[in-house]
Tab-separated table of N, CA and C in Angstrom:
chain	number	residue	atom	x	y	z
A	1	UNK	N	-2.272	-14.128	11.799
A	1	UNK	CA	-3.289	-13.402	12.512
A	1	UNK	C	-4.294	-14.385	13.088
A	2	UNK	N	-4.838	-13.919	14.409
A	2	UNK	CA	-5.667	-15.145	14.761
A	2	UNK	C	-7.082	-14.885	14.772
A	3	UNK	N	-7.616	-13.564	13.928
A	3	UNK	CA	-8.885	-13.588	14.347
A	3	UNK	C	-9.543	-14.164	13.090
A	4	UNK	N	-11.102	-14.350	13.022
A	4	UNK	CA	-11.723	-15.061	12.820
A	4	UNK	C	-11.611	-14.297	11.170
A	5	UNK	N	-12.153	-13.049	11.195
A	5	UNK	CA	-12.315	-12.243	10.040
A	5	UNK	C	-11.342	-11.272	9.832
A	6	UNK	N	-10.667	-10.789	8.708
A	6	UNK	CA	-9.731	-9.440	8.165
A	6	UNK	C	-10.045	-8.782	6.872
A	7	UNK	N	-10.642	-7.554	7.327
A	7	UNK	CA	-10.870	-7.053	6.713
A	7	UNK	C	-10.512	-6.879	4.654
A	8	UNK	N	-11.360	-6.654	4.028
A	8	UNK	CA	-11.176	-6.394	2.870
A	8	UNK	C	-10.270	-5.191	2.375
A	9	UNK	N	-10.005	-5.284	1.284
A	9	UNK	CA	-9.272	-3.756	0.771
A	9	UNK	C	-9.978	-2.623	0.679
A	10	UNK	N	-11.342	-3.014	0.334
A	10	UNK	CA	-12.355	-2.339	0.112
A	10	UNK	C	-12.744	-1.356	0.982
A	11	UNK	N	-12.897	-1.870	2.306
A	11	UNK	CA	-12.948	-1.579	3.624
A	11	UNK	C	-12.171	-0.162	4.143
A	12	UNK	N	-10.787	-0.204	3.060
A	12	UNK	CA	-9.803	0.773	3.986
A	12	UNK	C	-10.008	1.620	2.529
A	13	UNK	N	-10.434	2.101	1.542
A	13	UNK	CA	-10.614	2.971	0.753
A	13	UNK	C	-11.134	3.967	1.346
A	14	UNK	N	-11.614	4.497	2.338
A	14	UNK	CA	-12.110	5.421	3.151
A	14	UNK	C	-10.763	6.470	3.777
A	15	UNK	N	-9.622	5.767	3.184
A	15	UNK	CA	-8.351	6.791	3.851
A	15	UNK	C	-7.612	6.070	2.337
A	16	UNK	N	-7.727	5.126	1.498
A	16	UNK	CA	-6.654	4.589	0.859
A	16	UNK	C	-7.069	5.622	-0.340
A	17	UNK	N	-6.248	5.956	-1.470
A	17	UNK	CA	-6.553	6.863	-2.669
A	17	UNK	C	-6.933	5.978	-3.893
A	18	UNK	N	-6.890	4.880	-3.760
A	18	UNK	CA	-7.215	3.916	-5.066
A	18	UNK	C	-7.054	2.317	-4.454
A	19	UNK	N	-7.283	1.484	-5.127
A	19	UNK	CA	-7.511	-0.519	-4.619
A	19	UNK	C	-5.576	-0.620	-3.986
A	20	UNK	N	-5.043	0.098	-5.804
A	20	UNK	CA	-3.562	-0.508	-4.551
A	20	UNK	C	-3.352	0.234	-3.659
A	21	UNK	N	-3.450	1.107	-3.697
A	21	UNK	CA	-2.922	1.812	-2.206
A	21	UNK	C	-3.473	0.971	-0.897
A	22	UNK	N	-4.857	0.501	-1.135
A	22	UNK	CA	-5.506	-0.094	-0.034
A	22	UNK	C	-4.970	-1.791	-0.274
A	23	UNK	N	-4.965	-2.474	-1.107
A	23	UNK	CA	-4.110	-3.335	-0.919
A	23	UNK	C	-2.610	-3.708	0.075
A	24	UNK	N	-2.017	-2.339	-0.537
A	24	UNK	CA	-0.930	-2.204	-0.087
A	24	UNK	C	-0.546	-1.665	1.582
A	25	UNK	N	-1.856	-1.308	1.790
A	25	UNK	CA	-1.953	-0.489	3.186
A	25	UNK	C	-2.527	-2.072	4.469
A	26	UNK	N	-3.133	-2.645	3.451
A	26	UNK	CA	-3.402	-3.887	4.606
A	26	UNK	C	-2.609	-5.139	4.323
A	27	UNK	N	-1.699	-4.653	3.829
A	27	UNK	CA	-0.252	-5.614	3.545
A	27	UNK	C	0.479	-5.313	4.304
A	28	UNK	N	0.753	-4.002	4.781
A	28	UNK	CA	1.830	-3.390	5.662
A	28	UNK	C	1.115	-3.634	7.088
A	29	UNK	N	-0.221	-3.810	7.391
A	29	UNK	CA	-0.660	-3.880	8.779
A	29	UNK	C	-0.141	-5.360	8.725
A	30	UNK	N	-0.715	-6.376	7.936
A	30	UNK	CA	-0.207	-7.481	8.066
A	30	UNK	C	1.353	-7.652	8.362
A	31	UNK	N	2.159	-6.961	7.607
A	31	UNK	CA	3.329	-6.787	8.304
A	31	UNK	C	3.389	-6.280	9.865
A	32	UNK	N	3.175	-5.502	10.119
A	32	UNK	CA	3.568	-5.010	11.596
A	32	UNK	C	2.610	-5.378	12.277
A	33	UNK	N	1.920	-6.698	11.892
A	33	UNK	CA	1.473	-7.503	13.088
A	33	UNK	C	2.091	-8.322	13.569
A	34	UNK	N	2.899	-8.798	12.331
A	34	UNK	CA	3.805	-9.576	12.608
A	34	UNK	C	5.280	-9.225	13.180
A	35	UNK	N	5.561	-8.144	12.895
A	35	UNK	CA	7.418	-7.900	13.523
A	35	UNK	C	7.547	-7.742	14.504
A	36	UNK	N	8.038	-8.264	15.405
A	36	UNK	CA	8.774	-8.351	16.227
A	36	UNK	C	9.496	-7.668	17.021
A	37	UNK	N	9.965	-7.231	15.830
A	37	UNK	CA	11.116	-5.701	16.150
A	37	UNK	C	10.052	-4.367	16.408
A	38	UNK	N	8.691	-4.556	16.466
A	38	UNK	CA	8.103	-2.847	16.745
A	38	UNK	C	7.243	-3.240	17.827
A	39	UNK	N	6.937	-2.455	18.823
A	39	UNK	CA	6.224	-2.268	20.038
A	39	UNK	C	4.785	-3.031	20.039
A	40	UNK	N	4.422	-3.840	20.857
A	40	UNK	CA	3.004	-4.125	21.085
A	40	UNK	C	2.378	-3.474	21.120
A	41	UNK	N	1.751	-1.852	21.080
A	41	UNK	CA	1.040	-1.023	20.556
A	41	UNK	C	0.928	-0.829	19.184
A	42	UNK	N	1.830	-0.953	18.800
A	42	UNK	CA	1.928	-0.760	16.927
A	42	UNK	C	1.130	-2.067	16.496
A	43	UNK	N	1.663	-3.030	16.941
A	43	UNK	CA	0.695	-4.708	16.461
A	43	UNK	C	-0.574	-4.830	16.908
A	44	UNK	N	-1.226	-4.184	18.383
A	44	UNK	CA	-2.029	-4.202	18.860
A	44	UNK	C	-2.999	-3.345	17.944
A	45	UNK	N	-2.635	-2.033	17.262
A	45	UNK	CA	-3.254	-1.434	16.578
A	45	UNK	C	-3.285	-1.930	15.141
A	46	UNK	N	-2.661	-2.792	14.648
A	46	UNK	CA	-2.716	-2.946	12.980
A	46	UNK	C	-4.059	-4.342	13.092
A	47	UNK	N	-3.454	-5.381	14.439
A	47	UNK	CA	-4.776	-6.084	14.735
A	47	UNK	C	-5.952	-5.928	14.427
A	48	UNK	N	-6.181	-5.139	15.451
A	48	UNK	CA	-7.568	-4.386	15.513
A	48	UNK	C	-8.026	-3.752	14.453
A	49	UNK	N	-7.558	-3.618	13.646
A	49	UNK	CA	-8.006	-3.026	11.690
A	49	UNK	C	-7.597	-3.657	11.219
A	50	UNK	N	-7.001	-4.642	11.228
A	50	UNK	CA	-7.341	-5.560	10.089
A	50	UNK	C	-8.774	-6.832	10.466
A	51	UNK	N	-8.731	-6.727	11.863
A	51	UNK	CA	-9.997	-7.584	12.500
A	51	UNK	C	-11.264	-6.461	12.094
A	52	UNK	N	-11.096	-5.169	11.874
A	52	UNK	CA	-12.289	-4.640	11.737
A	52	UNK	C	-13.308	-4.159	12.712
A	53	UNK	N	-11.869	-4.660	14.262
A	53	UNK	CA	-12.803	-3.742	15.303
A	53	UNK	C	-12.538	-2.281	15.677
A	54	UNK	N	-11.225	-1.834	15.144
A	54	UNK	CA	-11.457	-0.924	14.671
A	54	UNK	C	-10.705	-0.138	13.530
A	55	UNK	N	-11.324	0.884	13.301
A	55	UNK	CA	-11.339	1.801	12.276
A	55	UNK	C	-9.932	2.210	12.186
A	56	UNK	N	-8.613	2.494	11.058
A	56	UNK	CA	-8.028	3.225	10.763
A	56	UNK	C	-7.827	4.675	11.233
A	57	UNK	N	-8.631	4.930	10.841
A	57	UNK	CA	-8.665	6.589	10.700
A	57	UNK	C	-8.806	7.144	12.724
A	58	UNK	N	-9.856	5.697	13.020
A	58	UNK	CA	-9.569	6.171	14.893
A	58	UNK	C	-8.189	5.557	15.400
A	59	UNK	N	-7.853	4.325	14.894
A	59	UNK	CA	-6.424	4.216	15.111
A	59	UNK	C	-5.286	5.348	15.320
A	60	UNK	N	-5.478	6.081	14.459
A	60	UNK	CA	-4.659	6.749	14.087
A	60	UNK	C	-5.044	8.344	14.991
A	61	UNK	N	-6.060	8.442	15.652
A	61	UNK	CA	-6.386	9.549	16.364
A	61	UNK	C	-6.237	9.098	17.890
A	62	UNK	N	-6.253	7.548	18.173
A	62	UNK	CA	-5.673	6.839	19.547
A	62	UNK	C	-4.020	7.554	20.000
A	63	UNK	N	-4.072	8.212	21.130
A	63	UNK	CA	-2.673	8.592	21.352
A	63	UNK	C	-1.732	7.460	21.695
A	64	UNK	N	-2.341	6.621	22.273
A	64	UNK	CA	-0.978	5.322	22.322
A	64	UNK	C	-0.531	4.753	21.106
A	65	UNK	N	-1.368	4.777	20.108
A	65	UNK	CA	-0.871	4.654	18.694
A	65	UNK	C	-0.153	5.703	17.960
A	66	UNK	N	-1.185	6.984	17.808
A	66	UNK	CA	0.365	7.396	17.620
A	66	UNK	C	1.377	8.158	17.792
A	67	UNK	N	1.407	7.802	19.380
A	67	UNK	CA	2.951	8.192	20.311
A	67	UNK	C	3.682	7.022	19.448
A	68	UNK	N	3.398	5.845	19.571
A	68	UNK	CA	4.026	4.503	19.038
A	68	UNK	C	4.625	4.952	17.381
A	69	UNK	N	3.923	5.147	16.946
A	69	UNK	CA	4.019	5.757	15.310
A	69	UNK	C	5.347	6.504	15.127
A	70	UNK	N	4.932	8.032	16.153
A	70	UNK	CA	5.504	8.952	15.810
A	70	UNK	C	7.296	8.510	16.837
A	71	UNK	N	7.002	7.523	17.433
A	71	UNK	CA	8.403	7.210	17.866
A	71	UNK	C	8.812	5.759	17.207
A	72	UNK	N	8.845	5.583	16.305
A	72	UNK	CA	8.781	5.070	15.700
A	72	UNK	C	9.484	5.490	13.727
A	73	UNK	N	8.739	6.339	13.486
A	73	UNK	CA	8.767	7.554	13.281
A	73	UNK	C	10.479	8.290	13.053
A	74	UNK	N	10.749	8.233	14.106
A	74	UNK	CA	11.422	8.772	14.580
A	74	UNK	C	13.163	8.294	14.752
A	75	UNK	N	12.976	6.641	14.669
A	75	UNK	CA	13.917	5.992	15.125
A	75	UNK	C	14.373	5.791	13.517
A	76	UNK	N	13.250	5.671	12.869
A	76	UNK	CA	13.672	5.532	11.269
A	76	UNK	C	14.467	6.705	10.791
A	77	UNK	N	14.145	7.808	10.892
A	77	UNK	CA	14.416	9.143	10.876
A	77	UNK	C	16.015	9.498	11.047
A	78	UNK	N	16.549	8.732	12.388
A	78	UNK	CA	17.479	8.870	13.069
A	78	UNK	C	18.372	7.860	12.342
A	79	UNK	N	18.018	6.518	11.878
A	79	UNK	CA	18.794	5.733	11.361
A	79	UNK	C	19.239	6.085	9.641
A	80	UNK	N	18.290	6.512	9.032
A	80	UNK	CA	18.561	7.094	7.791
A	80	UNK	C	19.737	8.101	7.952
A	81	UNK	N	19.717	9.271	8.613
A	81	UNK	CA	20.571	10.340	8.936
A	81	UNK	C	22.073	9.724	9.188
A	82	UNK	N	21.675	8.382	9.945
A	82	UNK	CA	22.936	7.533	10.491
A	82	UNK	C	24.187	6.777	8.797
A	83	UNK	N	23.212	6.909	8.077
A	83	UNK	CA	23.889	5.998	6.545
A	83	UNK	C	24.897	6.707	6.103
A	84	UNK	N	26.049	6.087	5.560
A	84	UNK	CA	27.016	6.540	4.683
A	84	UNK	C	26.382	6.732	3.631
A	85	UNK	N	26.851	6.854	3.161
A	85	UNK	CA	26.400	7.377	1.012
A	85	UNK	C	26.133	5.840	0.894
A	86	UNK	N	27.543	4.813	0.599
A	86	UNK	CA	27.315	3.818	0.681
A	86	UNK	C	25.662	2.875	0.630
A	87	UNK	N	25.799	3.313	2.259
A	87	UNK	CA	24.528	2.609	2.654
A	87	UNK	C	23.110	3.009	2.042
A	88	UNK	N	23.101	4.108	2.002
A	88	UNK	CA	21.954	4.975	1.191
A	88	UNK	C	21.742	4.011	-0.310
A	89	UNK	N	22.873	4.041	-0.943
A	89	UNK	CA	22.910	3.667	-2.376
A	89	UNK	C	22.544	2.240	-1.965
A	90	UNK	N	22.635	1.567	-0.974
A	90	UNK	CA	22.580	-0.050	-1.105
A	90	UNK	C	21.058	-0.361	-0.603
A	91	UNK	N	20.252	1.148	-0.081
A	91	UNK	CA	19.142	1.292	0.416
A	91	UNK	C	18.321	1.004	-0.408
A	92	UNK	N	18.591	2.009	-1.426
A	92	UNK	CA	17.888	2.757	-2.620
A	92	UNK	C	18.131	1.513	-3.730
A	93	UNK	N	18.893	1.132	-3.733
A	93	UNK	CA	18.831	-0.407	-4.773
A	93	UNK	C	17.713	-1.714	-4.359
A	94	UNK	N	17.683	-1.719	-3.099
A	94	UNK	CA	16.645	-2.690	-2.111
A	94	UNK	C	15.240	-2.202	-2.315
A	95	UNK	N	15.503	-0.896	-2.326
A	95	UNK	CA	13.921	-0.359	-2.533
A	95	UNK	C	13.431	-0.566	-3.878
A	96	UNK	N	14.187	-0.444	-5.304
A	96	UNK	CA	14.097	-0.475	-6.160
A	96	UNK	C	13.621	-1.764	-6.838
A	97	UNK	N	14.866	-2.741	-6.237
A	97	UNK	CA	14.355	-4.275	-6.084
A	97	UNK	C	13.108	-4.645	-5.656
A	98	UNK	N	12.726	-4.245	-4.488
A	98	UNK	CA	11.150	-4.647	-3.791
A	98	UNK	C	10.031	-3.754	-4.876
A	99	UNK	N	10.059	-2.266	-5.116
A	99	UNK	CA	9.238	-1.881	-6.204
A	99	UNK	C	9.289	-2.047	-7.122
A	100	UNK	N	10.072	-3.036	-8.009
A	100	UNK	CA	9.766	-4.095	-9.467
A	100	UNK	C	9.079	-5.333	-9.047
A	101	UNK	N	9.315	-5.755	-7.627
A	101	UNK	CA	8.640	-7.291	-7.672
A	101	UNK	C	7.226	-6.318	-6.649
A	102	UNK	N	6.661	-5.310	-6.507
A	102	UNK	CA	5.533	-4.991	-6.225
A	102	UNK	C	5.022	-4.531	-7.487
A	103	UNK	N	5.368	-4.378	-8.366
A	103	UNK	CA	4.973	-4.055	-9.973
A	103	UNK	C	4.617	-5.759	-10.310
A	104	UNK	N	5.130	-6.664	-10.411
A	104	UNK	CA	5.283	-7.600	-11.448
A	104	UNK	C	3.598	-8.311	-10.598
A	105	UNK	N	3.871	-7.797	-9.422
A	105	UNK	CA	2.503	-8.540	-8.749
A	105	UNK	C	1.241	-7.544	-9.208
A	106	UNK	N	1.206	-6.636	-9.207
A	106	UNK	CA	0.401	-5.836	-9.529
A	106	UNK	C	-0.557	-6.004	-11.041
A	107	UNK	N	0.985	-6.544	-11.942
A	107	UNK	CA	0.896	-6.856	-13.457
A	107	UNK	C	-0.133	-8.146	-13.181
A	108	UNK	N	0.843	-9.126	-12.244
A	108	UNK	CA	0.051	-10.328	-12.177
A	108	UNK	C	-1.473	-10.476	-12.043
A	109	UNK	N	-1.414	-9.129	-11.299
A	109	UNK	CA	-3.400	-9.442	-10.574
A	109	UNK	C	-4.430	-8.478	-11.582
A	110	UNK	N	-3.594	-7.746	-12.436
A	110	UNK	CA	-4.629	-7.068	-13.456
A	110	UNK	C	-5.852	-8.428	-13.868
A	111	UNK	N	-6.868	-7.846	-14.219
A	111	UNK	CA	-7.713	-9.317	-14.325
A	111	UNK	C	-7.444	-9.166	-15.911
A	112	UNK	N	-7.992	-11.059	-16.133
A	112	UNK	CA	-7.959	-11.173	-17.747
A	112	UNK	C	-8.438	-10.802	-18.850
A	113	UNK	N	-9.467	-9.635	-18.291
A	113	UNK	CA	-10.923	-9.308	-19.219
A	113	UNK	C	-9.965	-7.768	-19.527
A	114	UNK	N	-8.381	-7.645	-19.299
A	114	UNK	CA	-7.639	-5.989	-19.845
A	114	UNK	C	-6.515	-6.733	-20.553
A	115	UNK	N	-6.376	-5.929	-21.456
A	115	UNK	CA	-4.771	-5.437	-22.389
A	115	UNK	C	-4.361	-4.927	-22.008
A	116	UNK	N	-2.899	-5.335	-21.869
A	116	UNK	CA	-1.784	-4.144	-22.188
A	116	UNK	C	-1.811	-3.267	-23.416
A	117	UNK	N	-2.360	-1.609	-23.096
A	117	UNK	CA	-1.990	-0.743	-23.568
A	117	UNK	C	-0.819	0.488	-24.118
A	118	UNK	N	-0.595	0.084	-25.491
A	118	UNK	CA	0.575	0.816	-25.743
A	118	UNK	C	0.066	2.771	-25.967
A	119	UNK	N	-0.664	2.463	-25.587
A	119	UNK	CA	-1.401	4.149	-26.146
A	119	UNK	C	-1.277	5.063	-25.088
A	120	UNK	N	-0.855	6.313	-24.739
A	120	UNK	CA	-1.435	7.098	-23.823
A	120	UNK	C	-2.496	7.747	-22.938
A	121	UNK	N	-2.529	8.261	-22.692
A	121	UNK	CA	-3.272	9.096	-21.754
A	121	UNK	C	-2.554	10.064	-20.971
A	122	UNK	N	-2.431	11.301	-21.035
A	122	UNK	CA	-1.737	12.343	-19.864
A	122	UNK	C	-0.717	12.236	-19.966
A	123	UNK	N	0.021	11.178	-21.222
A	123	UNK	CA	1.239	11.115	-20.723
A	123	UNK	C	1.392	9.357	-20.665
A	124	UNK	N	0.488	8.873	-19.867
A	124	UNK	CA	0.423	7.503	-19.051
A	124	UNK	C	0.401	6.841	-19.416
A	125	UNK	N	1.290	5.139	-20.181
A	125	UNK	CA	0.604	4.277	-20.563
A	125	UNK	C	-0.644	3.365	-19.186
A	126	UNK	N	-1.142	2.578	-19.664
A	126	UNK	CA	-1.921	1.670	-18.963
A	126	UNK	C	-2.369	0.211	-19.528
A	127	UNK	N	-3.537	-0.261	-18.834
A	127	UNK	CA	-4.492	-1.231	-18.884
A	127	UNK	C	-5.494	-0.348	-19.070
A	128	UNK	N	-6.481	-1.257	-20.658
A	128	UNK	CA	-7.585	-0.709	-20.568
A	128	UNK	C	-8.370	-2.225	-20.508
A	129	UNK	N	-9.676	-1.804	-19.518
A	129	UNK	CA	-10.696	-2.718	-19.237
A	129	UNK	C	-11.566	-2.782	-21.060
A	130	UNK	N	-10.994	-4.094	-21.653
A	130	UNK	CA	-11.782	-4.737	-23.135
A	130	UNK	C	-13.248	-5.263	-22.563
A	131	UNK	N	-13.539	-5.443	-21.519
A	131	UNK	CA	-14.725	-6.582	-21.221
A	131	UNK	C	-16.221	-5.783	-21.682
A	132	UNK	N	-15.799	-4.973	-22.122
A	132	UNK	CA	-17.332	-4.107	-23.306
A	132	UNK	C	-16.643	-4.036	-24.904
A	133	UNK	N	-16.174	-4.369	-24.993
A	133	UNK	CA	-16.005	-4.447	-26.504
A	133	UNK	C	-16.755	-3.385	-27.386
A	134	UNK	N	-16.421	-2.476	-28.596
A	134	UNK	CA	-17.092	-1.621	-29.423
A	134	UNK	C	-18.011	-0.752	-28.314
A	135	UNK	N	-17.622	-0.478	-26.809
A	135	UNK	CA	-18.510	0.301	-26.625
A	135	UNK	C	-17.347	1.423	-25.839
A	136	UNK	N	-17.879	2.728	-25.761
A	136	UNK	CA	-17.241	3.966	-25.951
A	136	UNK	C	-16.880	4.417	-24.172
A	137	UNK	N	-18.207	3.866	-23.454
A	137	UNK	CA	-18.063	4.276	-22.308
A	137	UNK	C	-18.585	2.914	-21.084
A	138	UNK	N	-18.252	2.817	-20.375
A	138	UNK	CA	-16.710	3.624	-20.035
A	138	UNK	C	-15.364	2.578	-20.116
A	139	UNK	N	-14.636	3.015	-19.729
A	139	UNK	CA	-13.554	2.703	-20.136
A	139	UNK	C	-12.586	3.194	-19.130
A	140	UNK	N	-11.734	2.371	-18.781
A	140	UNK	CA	-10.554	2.398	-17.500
A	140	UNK	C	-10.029	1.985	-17.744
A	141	UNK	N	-8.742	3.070	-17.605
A	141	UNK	CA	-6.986	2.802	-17.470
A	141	UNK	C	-6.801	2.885	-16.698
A	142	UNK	N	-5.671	1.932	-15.993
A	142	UNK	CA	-5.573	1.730	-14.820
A	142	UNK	C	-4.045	2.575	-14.836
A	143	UNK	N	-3.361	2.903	-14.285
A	143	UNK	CA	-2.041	3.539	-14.288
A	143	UNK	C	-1.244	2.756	-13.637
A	144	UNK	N	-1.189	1.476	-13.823
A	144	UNK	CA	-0.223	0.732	-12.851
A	144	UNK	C	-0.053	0.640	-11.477
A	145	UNK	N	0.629	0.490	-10.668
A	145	UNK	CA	0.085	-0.072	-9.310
A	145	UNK	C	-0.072	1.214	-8.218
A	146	UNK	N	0.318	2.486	-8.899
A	146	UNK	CA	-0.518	3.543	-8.259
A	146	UNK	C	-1.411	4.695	-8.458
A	147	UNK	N	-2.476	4.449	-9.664
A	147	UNK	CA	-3.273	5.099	-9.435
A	147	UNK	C	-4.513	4.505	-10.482
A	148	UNK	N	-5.726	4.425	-10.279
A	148	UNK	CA	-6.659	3.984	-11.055
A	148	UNK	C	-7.629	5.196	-11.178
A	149	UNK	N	-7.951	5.193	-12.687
A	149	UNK	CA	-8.953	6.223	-13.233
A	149	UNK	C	-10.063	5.685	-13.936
A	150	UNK	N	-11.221	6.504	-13.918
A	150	UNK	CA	-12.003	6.000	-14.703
A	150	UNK	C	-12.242	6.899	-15.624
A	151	UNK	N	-12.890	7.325	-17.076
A	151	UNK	CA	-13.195	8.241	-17.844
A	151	UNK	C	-14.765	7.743	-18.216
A	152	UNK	N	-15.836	8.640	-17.795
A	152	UNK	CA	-16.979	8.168	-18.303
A	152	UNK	C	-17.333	8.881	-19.406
């Protein structure tokens, strides 16, 4: 990317549902700034939000963006439909592959001040934030790389 400044994660929590999601959402602009394979409107728009001139959420209400999107969109749509079983299954293994090594990074960036928690919640194991020690509140489990809670 060539501009001077790119935006924080922080920044896109205004449409993201938790840090990874927004992590993960200005990982993928960073991607399709870069490919090649998708339209100079699509790059032209991930640019411009990750430079911070503009906004997501107007990105996304720009019709040249997303005509681009939704044809786009579309071509994915058409190529999935296109798979043998085969291919599906060799899809779905790739995806599986890439969401363990987006886990192991996720694991990686928990900060050092949490444990791994063997205990529940809802069901959930997690990370709980130790960096208060003997104190009751608050306290956050994180749910792994998609969803963070707090309990006050």
């Amino acid at each position: 990317m060539t501009a001077d400044r790119e935006i924080h994660d922080e920044e896109l929590m205004g449409i993201a549902q938790d840090p990874e999601q927004a992590l993960r959402l200005r990982r993928s602009l960073r991607t399709i700034v870069g490919a090649t394979s998708l339209g100079p409107e699509s790059r032209d728009m991930a640019r411009a939000v990750l430079s911070g001139s503009m906004d997501l959420e107007d990105a996304l209400q720009d019709s040249r963006y997303t005509e681009a999107v939704c044809q786009r969109m579309s071509e994915i749509r058409r190529a999935a439909d296109d798979q043998t079983y085969a291919e599906r299954r060799q899809s779905k293994a790739r995806f599986a592959e890439w969401d363990a090594r987006q886990q192991a990074e996720w694991t990686a960036s928990v900060p050092s001040g949490t444990l791994p928690c063997t205990a529940s919640v809802g069901g959930r194991a997690g990370v709980v934030d130790a960096s208060r020690p003997g104190k009751q509140s608050p306290v956050r489990l994180q749910q792994g790389p998609r969803a963070i809670h707090s309990w006050e």
